[in-house]
Amino acid sequence: MPLLPQDPYSLKCSYSLKRTVLFSGSSLLTNASMLGMNTTSPHCPMEAQWFVGIYTVVIYAPLAFVYVVVASLFIKHPNAFHPLFVISFFLILLAYTTSNFILFFRNLLEFFFIDELLFSILEFILIAANYYTQPIVILALLERLAATVFVTNYEKSLQWIPYLIGQIICVVFVVLMSLSQHEGNLINNIQICLSLVICVCLVALFLVNRNKTANSVGKSTLTTRYQLAENIKALRIFVPFIVLDNVISIMFVITSYTISIGRKFDEDECNKSSTYVPIFSILRTIAILIQISMAVIVVYMHESMKVSSLRDYCYRRSNRSEDISVTINKPDKLKIKNVLGKNIVEQETGENYFAQLSKQWQKV
């Protein structure tokens, strides 16, 4: 999961300055000069820093909107997955939505005024949302793993109790990380370790599902097929979402060690090189595009979230150019593929039913 996002105008004063923009016709740079906010570095002028701030607002605005829409659509279809997975994944989307919106909203406000209390509250929510993301992902993966391993009695067990304990652990983790947030190297190392744990959980879930699927061919119960189908649907959304998210984290880890450019705008590094701002802006753009693709994948892989009105519109348009007798086709088969790529649930037509019945009679 991502390292804690840092915007160029954080409360930690990454620029070592505070900005106030007056409600007048004066330009931003004029107001900055009046406040003594000039920089003496030729590599990182005030204009470049203002550009990064404005650019951050512009690109985070659509990202915040996209995640608000995706989170709203997801919660409108609570019956598509197991209740515990729905809760976990919604909390993940909510954390992303909160983080992106605050980054956009706070950067926007800083162009007009600085309020210590308000910004402290926003900073606290931002930190909590980002530190909460990784442990809730691990909890969601462990819940699906338990549902597969204990498939025979999972639905009858008290799965809510360990899940609530897991949520408490997540909250405690957020508190501890918040208290240690000034230890940059420690925080990065912990988040990298959690990313590795997430990868291990994904591999374990895949292997367990594959083993269960192979052993259940021809003899699986309805409960087993249900849990396998649940895990498959969850993996279709979860795997690409987490993989892309880890790509962002790895990208910034590599750039931090190689060219000293991370998520957080570093004025000291900016003063050393004239290429810092362009590269930082490019990396931030790449991260934003990846996060947007993550949201698109959630909608695309969640069949219930696909816009049915558009599908119905296209269907009606196609019917206008075809004869009614041609459009009356056989009902589509409902297929759910397992991790091996084979169908484990299939709604059979009358033709398949009688074919199988004929084979049974031949055995008698």
Coordinates of N, CA and C in Angstrom, one line a residue, residues 1-2 134 137-138 194-203 234-251 287 289-295 297-298:
M1 N 0.8 -1.2 0.0 CA 0.0 0.0 0.0 C 0.9 1.2 0.0
P2 N 0.3 2.4 -0.2 CA 1.1 3.6 -0.5 C 1.8 4.1 0.8
Q134 N -3.2 0.1 4.9 CA -2.4 -1.2 4.8 C -3.0 -2.2 5.8
V137 N -6.3 -3.7 4.6 CA -6.1 -4.6 3.5 C -5.7 -6.0 3.9
I138 N -4.7 -6.0 4.9 CA -4.3 -7.3 5.4 C -5.4 -8.0 6.1
L194 N 4.9 -4.2 5.5 CA 3.4 -4.4 5.3 C 3.1 -4.8 3.9
S195 N 3.7 -4.1 2.9 CA 3.5 -4.4 1.5 C 3.9 -5.8 1.2
L196 N 5.0 -6.3 1.8 CA 5.4 -7.7 1.6 C 4.5 -8.6 2.2
V197 N 3.9 -8.3 3.4 CA 2.9 -9.1 4.1 C 1.7 -9.3 3.2
I198 N 1.3 -8.2 2.6 CA 0.1 -8.2 1.7 C 0.4 -9.1 0.5
C199 N 1.6 -9.0 -0.1 CA 1.9 -9.9 -1.2 C 1.9 -11.4 -0.8
V200 N 2.4 -11.7 0.4 CA 2.4 -13.0 0.9 C 0.9 -13.5 1.1
C201 N 0.1 -12.7 1.6 CA -1.3 -13.0 1.8 C -2.0 -13.3 0.5
L202 N -1.7 -12.5 -0.5 CA -2.3 -12.7 -1.8 C -1.9 -14.0 -2.4
V203 N -0.6 -14.3 -2.3 CA -0.1 -15.6 -2.8 C -0.7 -16.8 -2.1
A234 N -13.6 -11.5 -5.2 CA -12.8 -10.6 -4.4 C -11.4 -10.5 -5.0
L235 N -10.9 -11.6 -5.4 CA -9.5 -11.5 -6.0 C -9.5 -10.7 -7.3
R236 N -10.6 -10.8 -8.1 CA -10.6 -10.1 -9.3 C -10.5 -8.6 -9.1
I237 N -11.1 -8.1 -8.0 CA -11.0 -6.7 -7.7 C -9.7 -6.3 -6.9
F238 N -9.5 -7.2 -5.9 CA -8.4 -6.9 -5.0 C -7.0 -7.0 -5.6
V239 N -6.7 -8.0 -6.3 CA -5.4 -8.2 -6.8 C -4.9 -7.1 -7.7
P240 N -5.6 -6.7 -8.7 CA -5.1 -5.5 -9.5 C -5.0 -4.2 -8.7
F241 N -6.0 -4.0 -7.8 CA -6.0 -2.8 -7.0 C -4.8 -2.7 -6.1
I242 N -4.4 -3.8 -5.5 CA -3.3 -3.8 -4.6 C -2.0 -3.8 -5.3
V243 N -1.9 -4.5 -6.4 CA -0.7 -4.5 -7.2 C -0.3 -3.1 -7.7
L244 N -1.3 -2.4 -8.3 CA -1.1 -1.1 -8.8 C -0.7 -0.1 -7.7
D245 N -1.3 -0.3 -6.5 CA -1.0 0.5 -5.4 C 0.4 0.3 -4.9
N246 N 0.8 -1.0 -4.9 CA 2.2 -1.3 -4.6 C 3.2 -0.7 -5.6
V247 N 2.8 -0.7 -6.8 CA 3.6 -0.1 -7.9 C 4.0 1.4 -7.5
I248 N 3.0 2.1 -7.0 CA 3.2 3.5 -6.6 C 4.2 3.6 -5.5
S249 N 4.0 2.7 -4.5 CA 4.9 2.7 -3.4 C 6.3 2.4 -3.8
I250 N 6.5 1.3 -4.6 CA 7.8 0.9 -5.0 C 8.5 2.0 -5.9
M251 N 7.7 2.7 -6.7 CA 8.2 3.7 -7.6 C 8.8 4.9 -6.7
A287 N 1.5 8.8 -10.5 CA 0.8 8.2 -9.4 C -0.6 8.5 -9.4
L289 N -2.5 9.0 -12.2 CA -3.0 8.2 -13.2 C -3.2 6.7 -12.8
I290 N -2.2 6.2 -12.0 CA -2.4 4.8 -11.6 C -3.5 4.7 -10.6
Q291 N -3.7 5.7 -9.7 CA -4.8 5.7 -8.8 C -6.1 5.8 -9.5
I292 N -6.2 6.5 -10.5 CA -7.5 6.6 -11.3 C -7.7 5.3 -12.0
S293 N -6.7 4.6 -12.5 CA -6.9 3.3 -13.1 C -7.3 2.3 -12.1
M294 N -6.9 2.4 -10.8 CA -7.3 1.5 -9.7 C -8.8 1.7 -9.5
A295 N -9.3 2.9 -9.5 CA -10.7 3.1 -9.4 C -11.5 2.6 -10.5
I297 N -10.7 0.1 -12.4 CA -10.7 -1.4 -12.3 C -11.7 -1.9 -11.4
V298 N -11.9 -1.2 -10.3 CA -13.0 -1.6 -9.3 C -14.3 -1.6 -10.0

